[in-house]
XYZ file of C-alpha atoms in Angstrom:
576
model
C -2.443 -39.306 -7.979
C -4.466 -41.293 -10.617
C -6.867 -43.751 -9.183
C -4.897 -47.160 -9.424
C -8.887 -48.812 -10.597
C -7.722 -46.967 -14.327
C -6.017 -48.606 -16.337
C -4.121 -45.331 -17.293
C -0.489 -44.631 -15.256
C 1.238 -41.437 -15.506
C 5.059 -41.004 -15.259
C 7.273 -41.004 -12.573
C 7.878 -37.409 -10.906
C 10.043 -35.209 -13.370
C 13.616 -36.037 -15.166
C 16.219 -34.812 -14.343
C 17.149 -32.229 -16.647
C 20.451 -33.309 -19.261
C 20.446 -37.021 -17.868
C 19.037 -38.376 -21.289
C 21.678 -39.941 -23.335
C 21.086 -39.850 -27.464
C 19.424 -43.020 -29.169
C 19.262 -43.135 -33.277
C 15.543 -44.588 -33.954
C 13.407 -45.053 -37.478
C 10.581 -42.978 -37.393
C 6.914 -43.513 -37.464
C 5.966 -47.727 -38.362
C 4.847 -48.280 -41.902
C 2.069 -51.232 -42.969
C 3.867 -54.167 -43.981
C 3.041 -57.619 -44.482
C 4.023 -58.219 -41.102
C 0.938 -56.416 -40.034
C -1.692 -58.541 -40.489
C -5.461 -56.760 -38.936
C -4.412 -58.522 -35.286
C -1.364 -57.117 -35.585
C -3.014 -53.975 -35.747
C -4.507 -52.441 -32.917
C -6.919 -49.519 -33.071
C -6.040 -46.515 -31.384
C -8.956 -42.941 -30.493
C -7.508 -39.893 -29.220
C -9.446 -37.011 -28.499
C -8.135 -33.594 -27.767
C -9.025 -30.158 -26.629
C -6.903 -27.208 -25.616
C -8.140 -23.060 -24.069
C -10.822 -24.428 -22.112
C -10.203 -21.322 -20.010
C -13.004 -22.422 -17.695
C -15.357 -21.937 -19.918
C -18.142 -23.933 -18.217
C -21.005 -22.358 -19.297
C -22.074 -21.650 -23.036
C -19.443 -18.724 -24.082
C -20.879 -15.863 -25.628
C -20.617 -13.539 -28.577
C -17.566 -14.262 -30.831
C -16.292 -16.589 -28.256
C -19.728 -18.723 -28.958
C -18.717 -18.471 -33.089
C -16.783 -20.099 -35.687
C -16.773 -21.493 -38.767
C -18.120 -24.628 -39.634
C -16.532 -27.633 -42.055
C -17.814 -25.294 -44.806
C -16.331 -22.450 -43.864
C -19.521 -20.492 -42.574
C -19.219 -18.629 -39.375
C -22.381 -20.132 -37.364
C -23.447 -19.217 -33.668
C -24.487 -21.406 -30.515
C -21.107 -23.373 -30.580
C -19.049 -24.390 -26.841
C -20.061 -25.576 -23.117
C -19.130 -27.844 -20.829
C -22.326 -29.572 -21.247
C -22.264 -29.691 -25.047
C -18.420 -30.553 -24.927
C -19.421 -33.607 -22.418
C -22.057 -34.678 -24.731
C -19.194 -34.847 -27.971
C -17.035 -36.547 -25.569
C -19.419 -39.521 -24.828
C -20.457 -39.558 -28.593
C -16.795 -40.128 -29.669
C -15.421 -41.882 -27.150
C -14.899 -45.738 -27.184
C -13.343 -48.698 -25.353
C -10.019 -47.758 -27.811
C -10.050 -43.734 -26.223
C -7.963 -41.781 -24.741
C -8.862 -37.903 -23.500
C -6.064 -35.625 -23.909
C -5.549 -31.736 -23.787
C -2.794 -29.409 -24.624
C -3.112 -26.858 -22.485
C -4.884 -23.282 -20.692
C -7.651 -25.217 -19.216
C -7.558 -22.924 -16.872
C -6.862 -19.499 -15.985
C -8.477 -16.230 -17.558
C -11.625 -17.853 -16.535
C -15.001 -16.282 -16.132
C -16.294 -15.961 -12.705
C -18.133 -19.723 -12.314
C -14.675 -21.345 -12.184
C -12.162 -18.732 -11.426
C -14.191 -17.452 -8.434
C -12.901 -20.759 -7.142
C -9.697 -20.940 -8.111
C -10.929 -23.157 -11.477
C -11.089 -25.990 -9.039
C -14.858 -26.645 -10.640
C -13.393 -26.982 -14.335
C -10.591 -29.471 -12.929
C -13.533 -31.481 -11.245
C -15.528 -31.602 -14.735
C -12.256 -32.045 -16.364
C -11.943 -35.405 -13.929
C -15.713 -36.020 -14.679
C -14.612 -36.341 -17.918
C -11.573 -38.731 -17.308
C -8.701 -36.272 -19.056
C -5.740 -38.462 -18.403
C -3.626 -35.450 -19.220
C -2.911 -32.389 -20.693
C 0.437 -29.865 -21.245
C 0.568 -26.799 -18.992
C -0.037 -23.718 -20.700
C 1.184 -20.167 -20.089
C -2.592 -19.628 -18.130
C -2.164 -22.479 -15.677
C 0.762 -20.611 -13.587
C -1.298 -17.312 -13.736
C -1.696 -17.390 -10.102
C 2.030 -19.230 -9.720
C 3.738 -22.759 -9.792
C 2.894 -23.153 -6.147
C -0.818 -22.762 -6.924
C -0.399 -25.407 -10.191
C 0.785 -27.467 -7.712
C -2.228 -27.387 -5.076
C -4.315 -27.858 -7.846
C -2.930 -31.181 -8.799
C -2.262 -32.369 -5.367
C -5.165 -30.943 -3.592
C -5.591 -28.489 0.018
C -8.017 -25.901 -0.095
C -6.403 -22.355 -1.075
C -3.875 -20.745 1.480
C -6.127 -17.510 1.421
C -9.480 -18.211 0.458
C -10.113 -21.235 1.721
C -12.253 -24.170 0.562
C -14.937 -23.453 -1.669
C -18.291 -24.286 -0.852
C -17.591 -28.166 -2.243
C -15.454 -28.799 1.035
C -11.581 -29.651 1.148
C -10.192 -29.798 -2.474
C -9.239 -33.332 -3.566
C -6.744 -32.468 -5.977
C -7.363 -33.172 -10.205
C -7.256 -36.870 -10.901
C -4.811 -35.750 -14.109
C -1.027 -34.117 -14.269
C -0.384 -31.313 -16.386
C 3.094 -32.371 -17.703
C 6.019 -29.998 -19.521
C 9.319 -31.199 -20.287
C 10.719 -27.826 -21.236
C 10.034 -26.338 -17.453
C 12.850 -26.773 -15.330
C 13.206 -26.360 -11.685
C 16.934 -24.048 -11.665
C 18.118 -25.533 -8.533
C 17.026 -28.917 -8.817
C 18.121 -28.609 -12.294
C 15.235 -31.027 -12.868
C 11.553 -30.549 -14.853
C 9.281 -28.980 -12.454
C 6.427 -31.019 -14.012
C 6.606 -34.428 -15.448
C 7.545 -34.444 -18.774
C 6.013 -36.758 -20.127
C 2.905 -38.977 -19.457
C 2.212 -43.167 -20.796
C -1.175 -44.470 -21.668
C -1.931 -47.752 -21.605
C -4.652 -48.996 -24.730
C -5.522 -52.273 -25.472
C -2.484 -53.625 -24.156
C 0.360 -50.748 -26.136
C 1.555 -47.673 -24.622
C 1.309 -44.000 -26.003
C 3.811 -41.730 -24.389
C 2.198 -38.088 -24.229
C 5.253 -35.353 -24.392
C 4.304 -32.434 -22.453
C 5.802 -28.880 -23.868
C 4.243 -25.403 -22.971
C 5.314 -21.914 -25.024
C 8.732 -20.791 -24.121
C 7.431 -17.725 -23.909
C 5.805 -18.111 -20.854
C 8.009 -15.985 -19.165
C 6.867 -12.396 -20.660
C 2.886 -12.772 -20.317
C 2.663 -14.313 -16.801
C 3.409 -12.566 -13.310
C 7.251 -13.485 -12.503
C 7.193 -13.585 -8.842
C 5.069 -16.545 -9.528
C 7.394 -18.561 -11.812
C 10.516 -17.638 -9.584
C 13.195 -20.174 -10.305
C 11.793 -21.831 -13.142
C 13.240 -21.883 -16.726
C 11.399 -22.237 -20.150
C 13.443 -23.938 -21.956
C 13.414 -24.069 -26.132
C 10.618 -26.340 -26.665
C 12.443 -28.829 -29.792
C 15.473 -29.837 -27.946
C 12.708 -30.422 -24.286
C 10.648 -32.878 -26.508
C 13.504 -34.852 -28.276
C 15.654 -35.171 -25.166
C 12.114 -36.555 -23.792
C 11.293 -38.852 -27.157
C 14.975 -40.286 -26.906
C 13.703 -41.146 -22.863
C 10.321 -43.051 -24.171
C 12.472 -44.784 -26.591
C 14.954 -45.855 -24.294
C 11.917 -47.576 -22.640
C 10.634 -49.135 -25.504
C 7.768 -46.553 -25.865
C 7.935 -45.860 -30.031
C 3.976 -44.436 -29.977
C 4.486 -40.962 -29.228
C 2.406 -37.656 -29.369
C 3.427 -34.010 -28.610
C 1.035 -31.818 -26.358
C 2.324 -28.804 -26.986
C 0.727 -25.002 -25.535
C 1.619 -22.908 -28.590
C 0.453 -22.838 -32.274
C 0.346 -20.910 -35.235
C -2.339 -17.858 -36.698
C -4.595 -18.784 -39.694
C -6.639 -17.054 -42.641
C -9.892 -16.078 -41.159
C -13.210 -18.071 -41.559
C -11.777 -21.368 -42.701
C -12.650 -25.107 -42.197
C -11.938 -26.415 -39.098
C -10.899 -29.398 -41.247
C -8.558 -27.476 -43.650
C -4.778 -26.523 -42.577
C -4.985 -22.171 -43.233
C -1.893 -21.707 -41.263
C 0.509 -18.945 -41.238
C 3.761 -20.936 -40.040
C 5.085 -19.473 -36.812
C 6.257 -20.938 -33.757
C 4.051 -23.705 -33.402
C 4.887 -24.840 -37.247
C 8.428 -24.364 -36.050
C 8.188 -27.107 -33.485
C 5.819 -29.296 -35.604
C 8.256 -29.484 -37.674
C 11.309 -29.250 -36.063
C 10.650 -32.271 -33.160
C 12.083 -35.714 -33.589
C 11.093 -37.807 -36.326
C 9.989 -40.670 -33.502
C 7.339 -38.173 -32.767
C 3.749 -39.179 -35.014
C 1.538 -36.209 -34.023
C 1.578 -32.790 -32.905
C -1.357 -31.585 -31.116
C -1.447 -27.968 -30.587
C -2.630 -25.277 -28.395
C -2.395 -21.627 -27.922
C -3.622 -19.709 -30.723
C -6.952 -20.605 -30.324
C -7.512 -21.399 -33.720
C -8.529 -24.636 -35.735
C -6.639 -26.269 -38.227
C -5.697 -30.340 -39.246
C -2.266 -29.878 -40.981
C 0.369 -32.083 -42.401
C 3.932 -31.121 -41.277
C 7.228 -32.505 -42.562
C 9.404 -34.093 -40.026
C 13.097 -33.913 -40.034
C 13.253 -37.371 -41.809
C 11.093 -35.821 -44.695
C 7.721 -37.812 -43.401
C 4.477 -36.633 -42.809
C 2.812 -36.358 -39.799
C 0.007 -34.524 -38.719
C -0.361 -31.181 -36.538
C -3.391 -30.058 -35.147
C -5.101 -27.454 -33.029
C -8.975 -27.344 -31.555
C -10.185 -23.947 -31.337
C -10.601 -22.706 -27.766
C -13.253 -22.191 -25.383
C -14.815 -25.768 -25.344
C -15.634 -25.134 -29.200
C -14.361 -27.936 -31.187
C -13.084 -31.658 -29.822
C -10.228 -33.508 -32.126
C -10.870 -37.121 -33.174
C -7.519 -38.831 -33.856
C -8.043 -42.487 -34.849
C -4.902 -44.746 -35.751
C -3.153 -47.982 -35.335
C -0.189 -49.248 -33.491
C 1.902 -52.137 -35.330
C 1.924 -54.968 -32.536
C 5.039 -56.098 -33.583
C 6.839 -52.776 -33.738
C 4.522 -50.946 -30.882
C 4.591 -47.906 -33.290
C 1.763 -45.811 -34.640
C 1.008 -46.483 -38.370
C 1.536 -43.308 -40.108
C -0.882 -44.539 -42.483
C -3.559 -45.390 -40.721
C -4.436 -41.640 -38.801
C -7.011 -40.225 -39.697
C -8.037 -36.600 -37.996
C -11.497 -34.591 -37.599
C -12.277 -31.415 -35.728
C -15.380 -31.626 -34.780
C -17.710 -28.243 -34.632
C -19.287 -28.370 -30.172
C -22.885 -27.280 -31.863
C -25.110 -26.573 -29.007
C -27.893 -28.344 -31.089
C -27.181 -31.728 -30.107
C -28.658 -32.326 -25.942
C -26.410 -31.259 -23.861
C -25.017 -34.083 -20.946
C -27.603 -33.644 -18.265
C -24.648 -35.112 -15.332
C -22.916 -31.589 -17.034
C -25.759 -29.606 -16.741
C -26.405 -30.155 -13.244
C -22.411 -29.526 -12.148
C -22.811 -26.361 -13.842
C -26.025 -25.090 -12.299
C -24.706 -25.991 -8.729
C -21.661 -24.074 -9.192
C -23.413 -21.209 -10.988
C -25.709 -20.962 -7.965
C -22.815 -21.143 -5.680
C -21.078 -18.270 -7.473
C -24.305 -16.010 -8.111
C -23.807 -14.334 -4.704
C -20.596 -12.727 -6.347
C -21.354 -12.473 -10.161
C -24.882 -10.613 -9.510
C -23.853 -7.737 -7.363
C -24.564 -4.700 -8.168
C -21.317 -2.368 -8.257
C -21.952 0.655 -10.752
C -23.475 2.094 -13.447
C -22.657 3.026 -17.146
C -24.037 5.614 -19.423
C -23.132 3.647 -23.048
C -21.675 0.615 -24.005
C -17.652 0.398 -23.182
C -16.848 -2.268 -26.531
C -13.007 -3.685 -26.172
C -12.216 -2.116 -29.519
C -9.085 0.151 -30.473
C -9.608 3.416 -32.224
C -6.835 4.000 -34.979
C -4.276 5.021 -32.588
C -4.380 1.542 -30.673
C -6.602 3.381 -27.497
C -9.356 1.570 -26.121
C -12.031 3.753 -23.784
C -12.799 0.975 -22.017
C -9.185 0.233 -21.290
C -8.747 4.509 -20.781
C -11.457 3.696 -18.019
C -9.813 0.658 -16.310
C -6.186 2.796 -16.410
C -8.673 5.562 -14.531
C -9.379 3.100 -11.892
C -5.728 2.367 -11.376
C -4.750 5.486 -11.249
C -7.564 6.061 -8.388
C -6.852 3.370 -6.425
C -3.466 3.067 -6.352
C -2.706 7.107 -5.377
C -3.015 6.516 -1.797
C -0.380 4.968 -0.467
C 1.553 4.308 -3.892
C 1.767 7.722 -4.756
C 0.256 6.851 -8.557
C 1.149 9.858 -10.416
C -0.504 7.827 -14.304
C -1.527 4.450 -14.707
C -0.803 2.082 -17.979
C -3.117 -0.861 -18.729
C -1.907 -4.181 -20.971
C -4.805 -4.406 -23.943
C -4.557 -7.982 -23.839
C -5.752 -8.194 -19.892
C -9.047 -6.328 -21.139
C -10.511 -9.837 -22.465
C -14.138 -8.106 -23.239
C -16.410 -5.241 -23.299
C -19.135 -4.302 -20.946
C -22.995 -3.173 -22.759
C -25.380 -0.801 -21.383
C -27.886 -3.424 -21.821
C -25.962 -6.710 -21.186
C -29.074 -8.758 -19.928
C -32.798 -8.569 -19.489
C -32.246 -8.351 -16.068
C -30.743 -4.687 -16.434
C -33.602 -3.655 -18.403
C -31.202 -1.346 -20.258
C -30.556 0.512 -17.070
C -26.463 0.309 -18.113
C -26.404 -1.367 -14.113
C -22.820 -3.144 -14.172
C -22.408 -6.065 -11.644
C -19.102 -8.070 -10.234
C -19.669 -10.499 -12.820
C -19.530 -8.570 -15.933
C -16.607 -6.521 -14.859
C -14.721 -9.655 -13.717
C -15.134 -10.931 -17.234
C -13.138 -8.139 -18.570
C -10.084 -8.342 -16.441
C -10.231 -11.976 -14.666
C -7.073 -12.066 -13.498
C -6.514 -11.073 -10.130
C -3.197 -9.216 -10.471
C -2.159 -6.969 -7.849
C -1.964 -3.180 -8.356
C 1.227 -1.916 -8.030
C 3.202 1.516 -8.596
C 7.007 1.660 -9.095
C 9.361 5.062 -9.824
C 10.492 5.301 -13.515
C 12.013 7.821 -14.995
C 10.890 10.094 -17.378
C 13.665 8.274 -20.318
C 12.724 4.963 -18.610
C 8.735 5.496 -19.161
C 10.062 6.939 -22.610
C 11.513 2.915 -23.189
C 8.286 1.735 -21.784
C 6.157 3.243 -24.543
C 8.604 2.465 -27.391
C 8.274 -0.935 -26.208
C 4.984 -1.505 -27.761
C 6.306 -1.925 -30.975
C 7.751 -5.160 -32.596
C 11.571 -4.410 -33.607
C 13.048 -3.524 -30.645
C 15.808 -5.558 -28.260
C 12.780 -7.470 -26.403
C 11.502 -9.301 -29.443
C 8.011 -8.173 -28.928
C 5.515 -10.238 -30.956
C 3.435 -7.842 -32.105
C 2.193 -3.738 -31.559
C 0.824 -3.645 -27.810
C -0.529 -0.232 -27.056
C -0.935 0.525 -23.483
C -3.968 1.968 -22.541
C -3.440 5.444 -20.566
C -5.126 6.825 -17.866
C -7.156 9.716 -18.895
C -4.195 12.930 -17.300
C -1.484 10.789 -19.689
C -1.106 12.065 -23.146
C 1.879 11.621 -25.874
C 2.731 11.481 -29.517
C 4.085 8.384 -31.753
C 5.167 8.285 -34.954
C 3.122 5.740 -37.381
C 6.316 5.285 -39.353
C 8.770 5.892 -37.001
C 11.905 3.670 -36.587
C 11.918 1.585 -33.050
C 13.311 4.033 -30.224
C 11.996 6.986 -31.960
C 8.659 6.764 -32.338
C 7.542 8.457 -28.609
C 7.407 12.336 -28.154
C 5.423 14.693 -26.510
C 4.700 13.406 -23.606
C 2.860 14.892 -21.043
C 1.527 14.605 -17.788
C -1.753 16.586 -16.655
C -0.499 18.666 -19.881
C 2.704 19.196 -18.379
C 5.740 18.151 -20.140
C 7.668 15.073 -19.323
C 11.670 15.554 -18.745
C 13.914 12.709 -18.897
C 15.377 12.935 -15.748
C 12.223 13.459 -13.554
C 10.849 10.938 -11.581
C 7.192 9.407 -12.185
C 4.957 7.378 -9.975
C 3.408 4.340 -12.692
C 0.568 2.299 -11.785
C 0.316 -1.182 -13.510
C -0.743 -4.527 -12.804
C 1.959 -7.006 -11.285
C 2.107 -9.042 -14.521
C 3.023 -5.613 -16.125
C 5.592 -4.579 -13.876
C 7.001 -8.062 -13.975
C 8.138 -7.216 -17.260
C 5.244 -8.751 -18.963
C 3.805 -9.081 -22.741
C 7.900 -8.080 -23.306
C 8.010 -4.373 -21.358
C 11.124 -5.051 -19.303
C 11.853 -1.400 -19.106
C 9.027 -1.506 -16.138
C 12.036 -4.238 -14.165
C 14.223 -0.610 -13.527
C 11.149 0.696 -11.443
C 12.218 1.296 -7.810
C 10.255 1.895 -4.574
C 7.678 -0.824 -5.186
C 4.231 -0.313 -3.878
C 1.804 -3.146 -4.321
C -2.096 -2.460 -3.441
C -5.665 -3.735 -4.128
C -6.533 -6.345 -6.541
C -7.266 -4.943 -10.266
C -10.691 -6.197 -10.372
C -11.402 -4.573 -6.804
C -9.854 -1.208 -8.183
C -12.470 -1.219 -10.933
C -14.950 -2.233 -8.843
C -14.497 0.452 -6.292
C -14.256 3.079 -9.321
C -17.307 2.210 -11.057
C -18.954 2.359 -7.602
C -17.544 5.843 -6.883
C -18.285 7.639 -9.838
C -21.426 5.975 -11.573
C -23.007 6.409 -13.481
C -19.742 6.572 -15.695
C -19.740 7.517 -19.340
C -17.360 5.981 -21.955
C -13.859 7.622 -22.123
C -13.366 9.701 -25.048
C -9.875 8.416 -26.859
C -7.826 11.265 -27.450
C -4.936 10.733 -25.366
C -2.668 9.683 -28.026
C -1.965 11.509 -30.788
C -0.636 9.705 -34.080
C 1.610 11.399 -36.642
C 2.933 9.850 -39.358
C-alpha cells in the first residue's frame, strides 16, 4: 500500500496468532567503547495520538493546556499549526508515528466524510504508521479496512474529492485477532528503515475496546491482553534481527491537573501497567488514549529505564524522540534518548499547503454544518448537576424517546454521558447574533457518532441492572460512575452510599411505578445496546427495533419543538 519511491516498508499482512516461538534477548544497547560516533547513528521520532479529526483549530478547553511551565494558555491545536511543528522538527533522520484515534468522534469537516480528509492530511504529512485505537472501528472493522485500502463508502458514496485512494499508512495492532482465522486482523507490527537500521513499530490498541464501541461492528474479533500481544510480537522482530523497537500503544494513564507537558504527573493505571509490564527488548512506550501529556520513565521487567510517553490529544502537542542505534548491535542506546513534548501554539504561521486542504474541505462541508435546524432558548453546557444529570443530555434522551416511538414502541430513552462530547450556546457565533439559532454543525459536534437508534424489551429487574450498572464495583468491571441521562417521563432514586446492586429504587415511569416483572420499551443508541461503556444488562433486550440515526433524531427534535428551552434536572433523586 506504501508507495515503493519511500524508503519506508511496512510488514507483511498479519501473524498468525500463537505461531511465535520464545527467544531470551538482553535488553536495550548500552554505549561502549565499541561505539565509536560512526557507530552511532542518529535516530528522530515524532509522535502524536487523538487527532480525532481535528482539522481545524479546536475550540474552548479542547484549544487549552498547560504549557512547559505549567500555565494553562489558549490558541493551542490545528492541522495547520500541527503541519507547521512537523516540518520544524522533522529531519533527514525522522520518522512520523502515531498511536492511535486519529479518527473517529470527529467534528463535521472530516467525519462528514467518513475522516477520509484527515487520512489524506495524515498522508500529506507522510505518517508511516500509527496503532488503531478504540475510535478507528467506530463505524466497524470493515470500514477500517476501506479506509486503508481505498473504494468510496458502500452508502454514501465518494465524497466530493472523487474515488477514495486509500491512506498511504497501516494502522497496525497485534493484540486484535481475527477468531476464525485465528490470525491478527491488522498487522502487528510495522519496520522503518533510517539511515540504513530498522525500527520495528509494535502496534497494541486498549483491550477494552470491546465495551465502548458498537459490537456488531467488531463481530469476530478478539482484544486480546495487550503485554503478552506485544512480547509475542518483540520475540517476532527479534527473531528477524530487528533489536530497535517501540510500542504504539492506544491506552494511557490519568494525571494531576495543569502540569508540564514535560513532567511525568501520572496516576499509574493501565497504560503504566503495560509500560511497564512489556518486554525488556522494548526501548519506548509511546502512549495514547487518555488524552493527556506526560514524558515518564518506567521500569522494565529487567529493572531498566525506558521512557513512556503520551501527546495530549486534538493536534495539541507533537513528541520529539531523538536517539541512537549502536551499528554494531542495531539497538537503540538507552542513553542517548532524549524526549520533548512540544506545546502546537497557534502563534507560530500556520503551513499554508494545510491551510488551503482545510478551507477546501470546510467549503465542501459548509452545505451540511450551516443549516439551520432549530432553535434554543439558553445555553445547553455538557455539565452534570450533583446527581450525575446533564439537561443537555435530558434533551438528547427527549429526542430518542421521540423518534424512536413510532415503530419501536419507545416507552423511555437512556443516553451514554460520554457520547455527549460538548455543549451547544445560545450565542455560539456572530453569525447567530445571539438568536440561540442551532445548525447541523453544532449539534453534530455534540453527538458525532452516527449510531443507530434502537429500542429493545427489558424488564423492569433487567432495567433495574441497567441503572446499577453505572457504578464501578459491580461484575462488569466498570471503570468509573457513568450516569445515564434520562428522558424527561423517567424518574428514580439512588443511594449516594449505597452498596453495588442496591443503590436503584423508586423508579418510575410517567410517575407510575416500575414492577419487576413488567415489560419496558428502552431507547438507546446501538453502541449502548451493544453492551457498551460496560452495561451488558442492555444484551438481554429482546424484540430489537433499530431506527434513525442519533444525530438525525436530534435534529428532527430540535426542528419540531424550537425554540427549546434547557431541561430542568430533576429526574433523579439522590439520597444518601
Amino acid at each position: 500500500m506504501t508507495p515503493a519511491s519511500r524508503k519506508r516498508f511496512a510488514v507483511a499482512a498479519a501473524a498468525v496468532a500463537g505461531a511465535l516461538t520464545l527467544m531470551i534477548n538482553p535488553a536495550g544497547a548500552t554505549a561502549s567503547h565499541k561505539d565509536r560516533p560512526d557507530k552511532l547513528i542518529p535516530i528522530r521520532v515524532l509522535s502524536i495520538n487523538d487527532l480525532h479529526g481535528n482539522l481545524e483549530p479546536p475550540t474552548g478547553s479542547s484549544g487549552r493546556i498547560a504549557d512547559e511551565t505549567g500555565t494553562i494558555i489558549d490558541g493551542v491545536g490545528g492541522a495547520a499549526y500541527l503541519a507547521t511543528y512537523v516540518k520544524q522538527f522533522r529531519n533527514r533522520d525522522t520518522v512520523l508515528v502515531a498511536a492511535g484515534d486519529l479518527i473517529g468522534a470527529s467534528p463535521l469537516i472530516s467525519a462528514a466524510y467518513h475522516d477520509e480528509p484527515t487520512i489524506q492530511f495524515l498522508d500529506n504529512l507522510e505518517l508511516a504508521t500509527s496503532s488503531a485505537g478504540n475510535h478507528e472501528f467506530d463505524e466497524g472493522f470493515d470500514e477500517l479496512e476501506r479506509i486503508m485500502e481505498g473504494k468510496c463508502h458502500p452508502v454514501d458514496g465518494c465524497s466530493p474529492a472523487g474515488k477514495w485512494k486509500g491512506s498511504d499508512f497501516e494502522f497496525i495492532a497485534a493484540n486484535v485477532i481475527e477468531t476464525k482465522k485465528n490470525k491478527t486482523a491488522l498487522a502487528p507490527y510495522y519496520v522503518e528503515r533510517i539511515n540504513g537500521e530498522k525500527v520495528g513499530f509494535i502496534g497494541l490498541v486498549t483491550q477494552t475496546t470491546p465495551s465502548i464501541v458498537t459490537s456488531s461492528g467488531i463481530a469476530g474479533l478478539e482484544f486480546t491482553e495487550e503485554v503478552a500481544a506485544a512480547n509475542a510480537t518483540s520475540r517476532l522482530l527479534t527473531q528477524k534481527g530487528i533489536k530497535a523497537q517501540v510500542v504504539l500503544v492506544h491506552e494511557g494513564d490519568q494525571v494531576t491537573p495543569n502540569q508540564s507537558p514535560d513532567a511525568c504527573p501520572v496516576i499509574p493505571g493501565l497504560g503504566s501497567r503495560i509500560a511497564t509490564g512489556v518486554d525488556s527488548e522494548i526501548d519506548l512506550i509511546i502512549s495514547g488514549h487518555s488524552h493527556q501529556a506526560y514524558i515518564c520513565k518506567a521500569t522494565a521487567p529487567d529493572g531498566q529505564q525506558r521512557y513512556y510517553t503520551q501527546g495530549s490529544s486534538f493536534g495539541r502537542v507533537l513528541t520529539q524522540i531523538d536517539f541512537q542505534i549502536s551499528k554494531d548491535s542495531g539497538d537503540i542506546v538507552r542513553s542517548s534518548v532524549a524526549v520533548d513534548n512540544h506545546v502546537v501554539r497557534r502563534t507560530v504561521t500556520p503551513d499554508p499547503e494545510t491551510v488551503a486542504f482545510v478551507d477546501l474541505w470546510k467549503a465542501r462541508s459548509a452545505g451540511v454544518a450551516n443549516k439551520p435546524i432549530g432553535s434554543i432558548t439558553g445555553d445547553l453546557p455538557n455539565a452534570a448537576t450533583p446527581s450525575g444529570e446533564i439537561p443537555l443530555g435530558n434533551l438528547i434522551a427527549d429526542a430518542q424517546l421521540e423518534g424512536s416511538r413510532t415503530g419501536g414502541n419507545a416507552q423511555i430513552a437512556l443516553m451514554n454521558p460520554g457520547g455527549i462530547r460538548q455543549g451547544i450556546t445560545f450565542a455560539n457565533s456572530p453569525a447567530n447574533e445571539g438568536d440561540g439559532v442551532v445548525t447541523y454543525g453544532e449539534a453534530f459536534a455534540v453527538q458525532p457518532f452516527n449510531n443507530l437508534m434502537q429500542v429493545v424489551t427489558l424488564t423492569g429487574a433487567q432495567l433495574k441492572t441497567v441503572l446499577e450498572q453505572q457504578w464501578v464495583g459491580g461484575p462488569n468491571n466498570q471503570a468509573f460512575t457513568k450516569i445515564l441521562q434520562p428522558s424527561s417521563n423517567f424518574t428514580y432514586t439512588y443511594s449516594a452510599s449505597g452498596a453495588w446492586g442496591s443503590r436503584v429504587s423508586n423508579i418510575k415511569i410517567d410517575g407510575v411505578a416500575v414492577t419487576p416483572a413488567q415489560s419496558i420499551r428502552v431507547a438507546a443508541n446501538n453502541f449502548l445496546v451493544g453492551g457498551g461503556d460496560a452495561f451488558l444488562a442492555f444484551r438481554d433486550g429482546t424484540d430489537l427495533w433499530s431506527g434513525p440515526l442519533d444525530i438525525d433524531a436530534f435534529a428532527a427534535y430540535l426542528g419540531a419543538h424550537s425554540p427549546v428551552a434547557p431541561p430542568v434536572a430533576n429526574h433523579i433523586t439522590v439520597i444518601p
